[in-house]
């Protein structure tokens, strides 16, 4: 037997706002709100379903230093450039983590969510969950 990831916890200064951003990015929905924690997951997924959800926990302090975990995203229905435009319109910003200037070998774009949590948008596309 093994363990399974059921949720990824994210400290947030404003859990509802950050949950709304990520729900829009992922096309997910809010599935719970309790004691200031806002949880999102794929639409229709049962609690602790096959895809780990995201739990946004209230914290009064920003994260000091570099966060050691980040999410990698792949678009499901458009190319990287179009998805980048969508994410920037939702409130993401470009982030510099020392990756250097864009090059032909760089297949990712580093971004940050509205609270500065870094994530990457990868060049390849993947099938949406509903198509699996």
CSV table of C-alpha atoms in Angstrom, one decimal:
chain,number,residue,atom,x,y,z
A,1,UNK,CA,0.0,0.0,0.0
A,2,UNK,CA,1.0,3.6,-0.6
A,3,UNK,CA,-0.2,7.1,0.3
A,4,UNK,CA,-1.9,9.3,-2.2
A,5,UNK,CA,-1.9,13.1,-2.5
A,6,UNK,CA,-5.4,14.4,-1.9
A,7,UNK,CA,-4.8,18.1,-1.6
A,8,UNK,CA,-2.0,20.6,-1.9
A,9,UNK,CA,-2.1,23.3,0.9
A,10,UNK,CA,-1.2,26.8,-0.1
A,11,UNK,CA,-0.8,29.6,2.5
A,12,UNK,CA,-2.6,32.7,1.4
A,13,UNK,CA,-3.1,36.3,2.6
A,14,UNK,CA,-6.5,36.3,1.0
A,15,UNK,CA,-7.7,32.7,0.5
A,16,UNK,CA,-11.0,33.5,-1.3
A,17,UNK,CA,-9.2,35.7,-3.8
A,18,UNK,CA,-6.4,33.3,-4.4
A,19,UNK,CA,-8.8,30.4,-4.7
A,20,UNK,CA,-10.9,32.3,-7.2
A,21,UNK,CA,-7.7,33.0,-9.3
A,22,UNK,CA,-6.7,29.3,-9.4
A,23,UNK,CA,-10.3,28.1,-10.0
A,24,UNK,CA,-10.4,30.3,-13.1
A,25,UNK,CA,-6.9,29.2,-14.2
A,26,UNK,CA,-7.8,25.5,-13.8
A,27,UNK,CA,-11.5,25.7,-14.7
A,28,UNK,CA,-12.2,24.2,-11.2
A,29,UNK,CA,-14.8,25.1,-8.6
A,30,UNK,CA,-14.9,26.0,-4.9
A,31,UNK,CA,-15.8,22.7,-3.1
A,32,UNK,CA,-15.5,23.9,0.5
A,33,UNK,CA,-15.0,26.8,2.9
A,34,UNK,CA,-14.4,26.1,6.5
A,35,UNK,CA,-12.6,28.2,9.2
A,36,UNK,CA,-11.1,30.5,6.5
A,37,UNK,CA,-9.8,27.6,4.4
A,38,UNK,CA,-11.1,27.6,0.8
A,39,UNK,CA,-10.8,24.4,-1.2
A,40,UNK,CA,-11.1,24.0,-5.0
A,41,UNK,CA,-11.2,20.9,-7.1
A,42,UNK,CA,-12.3,19.7,-10.6
A,43,UNK,CA,-16.0,20.1,-11.2
A,44,UNK,CA,-18.0,17.0,-10.1
A,45,UNK,CA,-15.1,15.3,-8.5
A,46,UNK,CA,-15.9,13.5,-5.2
A,47,UNK,CA,-14.2,14.6,-2.0
A,48,UNK,CA,-10.6,13.3,-2.0
A,49,UNK,CA,-11.1,12.3,-5.7
A,50,UNK,CA,-8.4,11.2,-8.1
A,51,UNK,CA,-7.0,14.7,-8.8
A,52,UNK,CA,-5.5,16.4,-5.7
A,53,UNK,CA,-7.4,19.6,-4.8
A,54,UNK,CA,-6.0,22.9,-3.7
A,55,UNK,CA,-6.6,24.2,-0.2
A,56,UNK,CA,-5.9,27.9,0.5
A,57,UNK,CA,-5.2,28.4,4.2
A,58,UNK,CA,-5.3,31.9,5.8
A,59,UNK,CA,-1.9,33.2,7.0
A,60,UNK,CA,-1.1,36.7,8.1
A,61,UNK,CA,2.5,36.7,6.8
A,62,UNK,CA,3.9,36.4,3.3
A,63,UNK,CA,6.2,33.4,2.7
A,64,UNK,CA,9.8,34.4,3.4
A,65,UNK,CA,12.4,33.4,0.8
A,66,UNK,CA,11.9,31.1,-2.1
A,67,UNK,CA,9.0,28.6,-2.1
A,68,UNK,CA,10.4,25.1,-2.6
A,69,UNK,CA,7.3,23.7,-4.4
A,70,UNK,CA,5.6,25.1,-7.5
A,71,UNK,CA,3.0,23.9,-10.0
A,72,UNK,CA,3.7,23.1,-13.6
A,73,UNK,CA,0.7,23.8,-16.0
A,74,UNK,CA,0.0,22.6,-19.5
A,75,UNK,CA,-2.7,24.0,-21.7
A,76,UNK,CA,-5.5,21.6,-22.8
A,77,UNK,CA,-7.1,23.4,-25.7
A,78,UNK,CA,-4.7,26.1,-27.0
A,79,UNK,CA,-1.0,26.7,-27.6
A,80,UNK,CA,1.3,28.1,-25.0
A,81,UNK,CA,1.2,31.7,-26.3
A,82,UNK,CA,-2.6,31.8,-26.1
A,83,UNK,CA,-2.7,30.3,-22.7
A,84,UNK,CA,0.0,32.7,-21.5
A,85,UNK,CA,-2.3,35.6,-22.6
A,86,UNK,CA,-5.2,34.1,-20.7
A,87,UNK,CA,-3.2,33.6,-17.5
A,88,UNK,CA,-1.9,37.2,-17.7
A,89,UNK,CA,-5.4,38.5,-18.2
A,90,UNK,CA,-6.5,36.6,-15.1
A,91,UNK,CA,-3.9,38.3,-13.0
A,92,UNK,CA,-0.7,36.2,-13.3
A,93,UNK,CA,2.6,38.1,-13.8
A,94,UNK,CA,5.9,37.1,-15.3
A,95,UNK,CA,8.4,36.0,-12.7
A,96,UNK,CA,12.2,36.0,-12.8
A,97,UNK,CA,13.7,33.1,-10.9
A,98,UNK,CA,17.1,33.3,-12.6
A,99,UNK,CA,16.0,31.3,-15.7
A,100,UNK,CA,17.7,33.8,-18.0
A,101,UNK,CA,16.4,35.3,-21.2
A,102,UNK,CA,14.0,33.2,-23.3
A,103,UNK,CA,15.7,30.9,-25.8
A,104,UNK,CA,14.7,28.2,-28.3
A,105,UNK,CA,15.6,25.5,-25.6
A,106,UNK,CA,13.3,27.1,-23.0
A,107,UNK,CA,10.0,25.3,-23.2
A,108,UNK,CA,8.4,27.0,-20.2
A,109,UNK,CA,7.4,30.4,-18.9
A,110,UNK,CA,7.8,31.3,-15.3
A,111,UNK,CA,4.8,33.1,-13.8
A,112,UNK,CA,3.5,34.2,-10.4
A,113,UNK,CA,-0.1,34.2,-9.1
A,114,UNK,CA,-1.5,37.3,-7.5
A,115,UNK,CA,0.2,36.6,-4.2
A,116,UNK,CA,3.6,35.9,-5.8
A,117,UNK,CA,3.6,32.0,-5.8
A,118,UNK,CA,5.6,30.9,-8.7
A,119,UNK,CA,4.4,28.4,-11.3
A,120,UNK,CA,5.4,27.4,-14.8
A,121,UNK,CA,3.4,27.2,-18.0
A,122,UNK,CA,4.9,24.4,-20.2
A,123,UNK,CA,4.9,24.4,-24.0
A,124,UNK,CA,3.3,21.0,-24.5
A,125,UNK,CA,-0.5,20.5,-24.3
A,126,UNK,CA,-2.3,17.7,-22.5
A,127,UNK,CA,-5.7,16.2,-22.8
A,128,UNK,CA,-8.4,17.7,-20.5
A,129,UNK,CA,-9.5,15.5,-17.6
A,130,UNK,CA,-12.9,14.9,-19.2
A,131,UNK,CA,-11.2,13.3,-22.2
A,132,UNK,CA,-9.5,10.6,-20.1
